[in-house]
PDB file of C-alpha atoms in Angstrom:
ATOM      1  CA  GLY J 209    -220.997 -35.580  -4.880  1.00  0.00           C
ATOM      2  CA  LYS J 210    -221.642 -38.531  -7.034  1.00  0.00           C
ATOM      3  CA  ALA J 211    -218.953 -41.783  -6.645  1.00  0.00           C
ATOM      4  CA  ALA J 212    -217.627 -42.075 -10.148  1.00  0.00           C
ATOM      5  CA  GLY J 213    -216.635 -45.115 -11.612  1.00  0.00           C
ATOM      6  CA  SER J 214    -218.347 -48.777 -12.144  1.00  0.00           C
ATOM      7  CA  GLY J 215    -218.227 -51.988 -10.880  1.00  0.00           C
ATOM      8  CA  LEU J 216    -217.498 -53.195  -7.329  1.00  0.00           C
ATOM      9  CA  LEU J 217    -215.053 -50.145  -6.476  1.00  0.00           C
ATOM     10  CA  GLY J 218    -218.043 -47.667  -8.045  1.00  0.00           C
ATOM     11  CA  LEU J 219    -220.870 -49.979  -5.910  1.00  0.00           C
ATOM     12  CA  TYR J 220    -217.842 -49.115  -2.671  1.00  0.00           C
ATOM     13  CA  LEU J 221    -217.811 -45.919  -3.303  1.00  0.00           C
ATOM     14  CA  LYS J 222    -221.855 -45.608  -3.612  1.00  0.00           C
ATOM     15  CA  MET J 223    -222.383 -46.860  -0.488  1.00  0.00           C
ATOM     16  CA  LEU J 224    -219.730 -45.415   1.275  1.00  0.00           C
ATOM     17  CA  GLU J 225    -221.009 -41.544   0.154  1.00  0.00           C
ATOM     18  CA  GLU J 226    -224.718 -42.740   0.948  1.00  0.00           C
ATOM     19  CA  ALA J 227    -224.124 -45.276   4.801  1.00  0.00           C
ATOM     20  CA  PRO J 228    -220.394 -44.321   5.293  1.00  0.00           C
ATOM     21  CA  LEU J 229    -220.435 -46.246   8.885  1.00  0.00           C
ATOM     22  CA  VAL J 230    -222.258 -49.200   7.980  1.00  0.00           C
ATOM     23  CA  THR J 231    -220.222 -49.850   4.930  1.00  0.00           C
ATOM     24  CA  LYS J 232    -217.204 -49.178   6.720  1.00  0.00           C
ATOM     25  CA  ALA J 233    -218.399 -51.617   9.720  1.00  0.00           C
ATOM     26  CA  LEU J 234    -219.249 -53.874   7.186  1.00  0.00           C
ATOM     27  CA  THR J 235    -216.027 -53.962   5.158  1.00  0.00           C
ATOM     28  CA  THR J 236    -214.017 -54.221   8.809  1.00  0.00           C
ATOM     29  CA  ALA J 237    -215.934 -57.434   9.774  1.00  0.00           C
ATOM     30  CA  PHE J 238    -215.353 -58.563   5.977  1.00  0.00           C
ATOM     31  CA  LEU J 239    -211.487 -58.161   6.948  1.00  0.00           C
ATOM     32  CA  ASN J 240    -211.575 -59.258   9.977  1.00  0.00           C
ATOM     33  CA  PHE J 241    -213.198 -62.601   9.389  1.00  0.00           C
ATOM     34  CA  ALA J 242    -210.290 -62.524   6.528  1.00  0.00           C
ATOM     35  CA  GLY J 243    -207.648 -61.955   8.863  1.00  0.00           C
ATOM     36  CA  ASP J 244    -208.825 -64.610  11.733  1.00  0.00           C
ATOM     37  CA  ALA J 245    -209.564 -67.119   8.988  1.00  0.00           C
ATOM     38  CA  LEU J 246    -206.323 -66.807   7.460  1.00  0.00           C
ATOM     39  CA  CYS J 247    -204.526 -66.926  10.705  1.00  0.00           C
ATOM     40  CA  GLN J 248    -206.590 -70.033  11.543  1.00  0.00           C
ATOM     41  CA  PHE J 249    -205.601 -71.775   7.917  1.00  0.00           C
ATOM     42  CA  ALA J 250    -202.315 -70.766   7.850  1.00  0.00           C
ATOM     43  CA  LEU J 251    -200.822 -70.261  11.236  1.00  0.00           C
ATOM     44  CA  SER J 252    -202.848 -72.628  13.281  1.00  0.00           C
ATOM     45  CA  GLU J 253    -200.672 -76.206  14.323  1.00  0.00           C
ATOM     46  CA  PRO J 254    -201.596 -78.114  12.031  1.00  0.00           C
ATOM     47  CA  GLY J 255    -204.946 -80.705  12.880  1.00  0.00           C
ATOM     48  CA  THR J 256    -205.995 -77.837  14.683  1.00  0.00           C
ATOM     49  CA  PRO J 257    -210.608 -77.470  13.711  1.00  0.00           C
ATOM     50  CA  PHE J 258    -211.728 -73.766  12.427  1.00  0.00           C
ATOM     51  CA  SER J 259    -213.507 -72.039  14.913  1.00  0.00           C
ATOM     52  CA  TRP J 260    -216.306 -70.735  13.994  1.00  0.00           C
ATOM     53  CA  LYS J 261    -217.055 -68.991  17.249  1.00  0.00           C
ATOM     54  CA  ARG J 262    -213.229 -67.324  16.890  1.00  0.00           C
ATOM     55  CA  SER J 263    -214.166 -66.022  13.878  1.00  0.00           C
ATOM     56  CA  PHE J 264    -217.743 -65.268  14.569  1.00  0.00           C
ATOM     57  CA  ASN J 265    -216.372 -63.210  17.785  1.00  0.00           C
ATOM     58  CA  PHE J 266    -213.786 -61.302  15.650  1.00  0.00           C
ATOM     59  CA  THR J 267    -215.500 -60.537  13.192  1.00  0.00           C
ATOM     60  CA  LEU J 268    -218.549 -59.632  15.302  1.00  0.00           C
ATOM     61  CA  LEU J 269    -215.804 -56.955  16.572  1.00  0.00           C
ATOM     62  CA  GLY J 270    -214.698 -55.709  13.551  1.00  0.00           C
ATOM     63  CA  LEU J 271    -219.033 -55.022  12.422  1.00  0.00           C
ATOM     64  CA  ALA J 272    -219.312 -53.115  16.075  1.00  0.00           C
ATOM     65  CA  LEU J 273    -216.274 -51.440  17.480  1.00  0.00           C
ATOM     66  CA  VAL J 274    -213.230 -51.297  14.889  1.00  0.00           C
ATOM     67  CA  GLY J 275    -215.232 -50.490  12.187  1.00  0.00           C
ATOM     68  CA  PRO J 276    -217.473 -47.413  13.949  1.00  0.00           C
ATOM     69  CA  ALA J 277    -214.426 -46.572  16.227  1.00  0.00           C
ATOM     70  CA  LEU J 278    -212.234 -45.926  12.959  1.00  0.00           C
ATOM     71  CA  HIS J 279    -215.011 -44.227  11.084  1.00  0.00           C
ATOM     72  CA  VAL J 280    -215.377 -41.985  13.832  1.00  0.00           C
ATOM     73  CA  TRP J 281    -211.330 -41.519  14.802  1.00  0.00           C
ATOM     74  CA  TYR J 282    -210.507 -40.688  11.306  1.00  0.00           C
ATOM     75  CA  LEU J 283    -213.522 -37.682  11.030  1.00  0.00           C
ATOM     76  CA  ASN J 284    -212.143 -36.264  14.467  1.00  0.00           C
ATOM     77  CA  LEU J 285    -208.506 -37.024  13.319  1.00  0.00           C
ATOM     78  CA  ALA J 286    -209.137 -34.858  10.455  1.00  0.00           C
ATOM     79  CA  LYS J 287    -210.766 -32.156  12.814  1.00  0.00           C
ATOM     80  CA  ILE J 288    -207.835 -32.161  14.798  1.00  0.00           C
ATOM     81  CA  VAL J 289    -205.210 -31.478  12.723  1.00  0.00           C
ATOM     82  CA  ALA J 290    -207.381 -29.046  10.745  1.00  0.00           C
ATOM     83  CA  GLY J 291    -207.640 -27.163  13.646  1.00  0.00           C
ATOM     84  CA  LEU J 292    -204.050 -27.303  14.970  1.00  0.00           C
ATOM     85  CA  GLY J 293    -203.381 -24.998  11.628  1.00  0.00           C
ATOM     86  CA  LEU J 294    -201.141 -28.132   9.701  1.00  0.00           C
ATOM     87  CA  GLN J 295    -200.965 -28.928   6.382  1.00  0.00           C
ATOM     88  CA  GLY J 296    -198.620 -31.408   4.168  1.00  0.00           C
ATOM     89  CA  ASN J 297    -196.278 -33.312   5.650  1.00  0.00           C
ATOM     90  CA  ALA J 298    -196.958 -31.516   9.228  1.00  0.00           C
ATOM     91  CA  ALA J 299    -200.582 -32.892   8.919  1.00  0.00           C
ATOM     92  CA  ALA J 300    -199.407 -36.142   7.527  1.00  0.00           C
ATOM     93  CA  VAL J 301    -197.131 -36.462  10.722  1.00  0.00           C
ATOM     94  CA  GLY J 302    -199.564 -34.937  13.205  1.00  0.00           C
ATOM     95  CA  SER J 303    -202.181 -37.636  12.075  1.00  0.00           C
ATOM     96  CA  LEU J 304    -199.109 -39.745  12.554  1.00  0.00           C
ATOM     97  CA  LEU J 305    -198.545 -39.011  16.198  1.00  0.00           C
ATOM     98  CA  LEU J 306    -202.216 -38.947  17.536  1.00  0.00           C
ATOM     99  CA  ASP J 307    -202.950 -41.821  15.231  1.00  0.00           C
ATOM    100  CA  GLN J 308    -200.457 -44.058  16.676  1.00  0.00           C
ATOM    101  CA  GLY J 309    -198.818 -42.511  20.016  1.00  0.00           C
ATOM    102  CA  LEU J 310    -202.202 -41.687  21.616  1.00  0.00           C
ATOM    103  CA  PHE J 311    -204.937 -43.897  19.580  1.00  0.00           C
ATOM    104  CA  ALA J 312    -203.379 -47.243  18.307  1.00  0.00           C
ATOM    105  CA  PRO J 313    -201.983 -48.457  22.046  1.00  0.00           C
ATOM    106  CA  CYS J 314    -205.711 -47.166  23.348  1.00  0.00           C
ATOM    107  CA  PHE J 315    -207.245 -49.390  20.898  1.00  0.00           C
ATOM    108  CA  VAL J 316    -205.414 -52.219  20.840  1.00  0.00           C
ATOM    109  CA  ALA J 317    -206.054 -52.305  24.475  1.00  0.00           C
ATOM    110  CA  THR J 318    -209.471 -51.714  24.375  1.00  0.00           C
ATOM    111  CA  PHE J 319    -209.890 -54.923  21.433  1.00  0.00           C
ATOM    112  CA  PHE J 320    -208.228 -57.264  23.445  1.00  0.00           C
ATOM    113  CA  CYS J 321    -210.489 -56.019  26.287  1.00  0.00           C
ATOM    114  CA  ALA J 322    -213.432 -56.261  24.077  1.00  0.00           C
ATOM    115  CA  LEU J 323    -212.412 -60.010  22.477  1.00  0.00           C
ATOM    116  CA  LEU J 324    -211.778 -61.467  26.241  1.00  0.00           C
ATOM    117  CA  ALA J 325    -214.910 -60.613  27.452  1.00  0.00           C
ATOM    118  CA  LEU J 326    -217.359 -61.089  24.504  1.00  0.00           C
ATOM    119  CA  GLU J 327    -216.063 -64.695  25.310  1.00  0.00           C
ATOM    120  CA  GLY J 328    -216.726 -64.447  28.763  1.00  0.00           C
ATOM    121  CA  ASN J 329    -212.733 -64.538  29.980  1.00  0.00           C
ATOM    122  CA  VAL J 330    -212.641 -61.276  31.814  1.00  0.00           C
ATOM    123  CA  GLU J 331    -210.242 -62.751  34.461  1.00  0.00           C
ATOM    124  CA  GLY J 332    -207.427 -63.264  31.258  1.00  0.00           C
ATOM    125  CA  ILE J 333    -207.526 -59.659  30.608  1.00  0.00           C
ATOM    126  CA  ILE J 334    -204.657 -58.400  32.774  1.00  0.00           C
ATOM    127  CA  PRO J 335    -202.933 -61.317  31.712  1.00  0.00           C
ATOM    128  CA  LYS J 336    -203.388 -60.882  28.310  1.00  0.00           C
ATOM    129  CA  LEU J 337    -202.175 -56.929  27.864  1.00  0.00           C
ATOM    130  CA  LYS J 338    -199.286 -57.727  30.455  1.00  0.00           C
ATOM    131  CA  GLN J 339    -198.359 -60.360  27.795  1.00  0.00           C
ATOM    132  CA  ASP J 340    -199.306 -59.318  24.583  1.00  0.00           C
ATOM    133  CA  LEU J 341    -199.961 -55.720  24.469  1.00  0.00           C
ATOM    134  CA  VAL J 342    -196.545 -54.113  23.611  1.00  0.00           C
ATOM    135  CA  PRO J 343    -195.080 -56.898  21.293  1.00  0.00           C
ATOM    136  CA  ALA J 344    -198.933 -55.904  19.303  1.00  0.00           C
ATOM    137  CA  VAL J 345    -198.422 -52.311  19.464  1.00  0.00           C
ATOM    138  CA  THR J 346    -194.950 -52.839  18.533  1.00  0.00           C
ATOM    139  CA  THR J 347    -196.132 -54.987  15.794  1.00  0.00           C
ATOM    140  CA  ASN J 348    -198.573 -52.488  15.213  1.00  0.00           C
ATOM    141  CA  TRP J 349    -196.092 -49.612  14.945  1.00  0.00           C
ATOM    142  CA  ILE J 350    -194.005 -51.743  12.057  1.00  0.00           C
ATOM    143  CA  ILE J 351    -196.749 -52.263   9.825  1.00  0.00           C
ATOM    144  CA  TRP J 352    -199.074 -49.237  10.446  1.00  0.00           C
ATOM    145  CA  VAL J 353    -196.603 -46.273  10.604  1.00  0.00           C
ATOM    146  CA  PRO J 354    -194.920 -46.212   7.130  1.00  0.00           C
ATOM    147  CA  PHE J 355    -198.451 -46.837   5.442  1.00  0.00           C
ATOM    148  CA  GLN J 356    -200.281 -44.575   7.548  1.00  0.00           C
ATOM    149  CA  PHE J 357    -198.243 -41.507   6.928  1.00  0.00           C
ATOM    150  CA  LEU J 358    -198.544 -42.263   3.107  1.00  0.00           C
ATOM    151  CA  ASN J 359    -202.254 -42.809   3.540  1.00  0.00           C
ATOM    152  CA  PHE J 360    -202.227 -39.110   5.721  1.00  0.00           C
ATOM    153  CA  ARG J 361    -200.353 -37.065   2.877  1.00  0.00           C
ATOM    154  CA  PHE J 362    -201.315 -38.022   0.352  1.00  0.00           C
ATOM    155  CA  VAL J 363    -204.906 -39.927   0.238  1.00  0.00           C
ATOM    156  CA  PRO J 364    -208.040 -37.352   0.754  1.00  0.00           C
ATOM    157  CA  GLN J 365    -209.691 -38.029   4.177  1.00  0.00           C
ATOM    158  CA  ASN J 366    -212.943 -39.569   3.029  1.00  0.00           C
ATOM    159  CA  PHE J 367    -210.836 -42.165   1.456  1.00  0.00           C
ATOM    160  CA  GLN J 368    -208.573 -43.001   4.137  1.00  0.00           C
ATOM    161  CA  VAL J 369    -210.551 -46.242   6.000  1.00  0.00           C
ATOM    162  CA  LEU J 370    -210.640 -47.630   1.967  1.00  0.00           C
ATOM    163  CA  ALA J 371    -206.397 -47.148   1.903  1.00  0.00           C
ATOM    164  CA  ALA J 372    -206.263 -48.613   5.232  1.00  0.00           C
ATOM    165  CA  ASN J 373    -208.105 -52.074   4.176  1.00  0.00           C
ATOM    166  CA  VAL J 374    -205.304 -52.436   1.306  1.00  0.00           C
ATOM    167  CA  ILE J 375    -202.864 -53.383   4.639  1.00  0.00           C
ATOM    168  CA  ALA J 376    -205.226 -54.276   7.240  1.00  0.00           C
ATOM    169  CA  LEU J 377    -205.514 -57.918   6.431  1.00  0.00           C
ATOM    170  CA  VAL J 378    -202.137 -58.397   7.314  1.00  0.00           C
ATOM    171  CA  TRP J 379    -202.833 -56.150  10.551  1.00  0.00           C
ATOM    172  CA  ASN J 380    -206.152 -58.274  11.002  1.00  0.00           C
ATOM    173  CA  THR J 381    -204.094 -61.536  10.494  1.00  0.00           C
ATOM    174  CA  TYR J 382    -201.558 -60.704  12.983  1.00  0.00           C
ATOM    175  CA  LEU J 383    -204.247 -59.572  15.670  1.00  0.00           C
ATOM    176  CA  SER J 384    -205.983 -62.307  15.770  1.00  0.00           C
ATOM    177  CA  TRP J 385    -202.576 -64.702  15.806  1.00  0.00           C
ATOM    178  CA  ALA J 386    -201.228 -62.229  18.993  1.00  0.00           C
ATOM    179  CA  SER J 387    -205.132 -62.546  20.277  1.00  0.00           C
ATOM    180  CA  TYR J 388    -205.379 -65.943  20.622  1.00  0.00           C
ATOM    181  CA  ARG J 389    -202.112 -66.144  21.554  1.00  0.00           C
ATOM    182  CA  LYS J 390    -201.990 -68.675  24.706  1.00  0.00           C
ATOM    183  CA  VAL J 391    -200.937 -66.781  28.011  1.00  0.00           C
ATOM    184  CA  ALA J 392    -197.968 -68.128  29.830  1.00  0.00           C
TER     185      ALA J 392
END
C-alpha cells in the first residue's frame, strides 16, 4: 500500500515500504550514533575527548548488526506467534516472552562480543560478559519490557521497529555506557 503523509514521517514510511531492511539499518545506525554521542557528552568524565572511533564502531554495529537483526527478528517473531495461534494479549505476552527472554539476552551478548571483536579486543570478551552481561540484560528488561508489551499489543508489525526507535535512544545511551565501561 501507499505510505500516507508528507514531510519526514511520510518520507520515512515511503522508504520503509520500498526498502525496509536498508531503512531500518540506517535508522538504527543513526540512533546508535546518537546514543553513543549522548553517552560521551553526558556520562563521560569531564575533559574526556570525544572518540570518533568509538562512535564509528557503535554506528557501524547499528548499521550492519543491530538494524538487520531486529528487522529479521521482528518479521520472524510475528510469524512464530501467529503460528502458535496467539492473539490479542496472549500474542503480546508470547512476543514479549520470546523477545525479552530469548532474543534480548542472546543479542546483548552478541553486541558486546561484536563490539569488542571490532575493536580488536577479543581477549576482553569473556571478562566483559562476566562483568556486564547480567546488569545489561536486567537494564534491558527495565527499559524494554513495559514498552515492548504495548508495542506488541497495539502497534502493527510493520511499525514496531519505528515505535521501538522512540525508546531506542535511551537504551543506546545506556548500552554505549555499558559497552565502554572498564572491566574491573
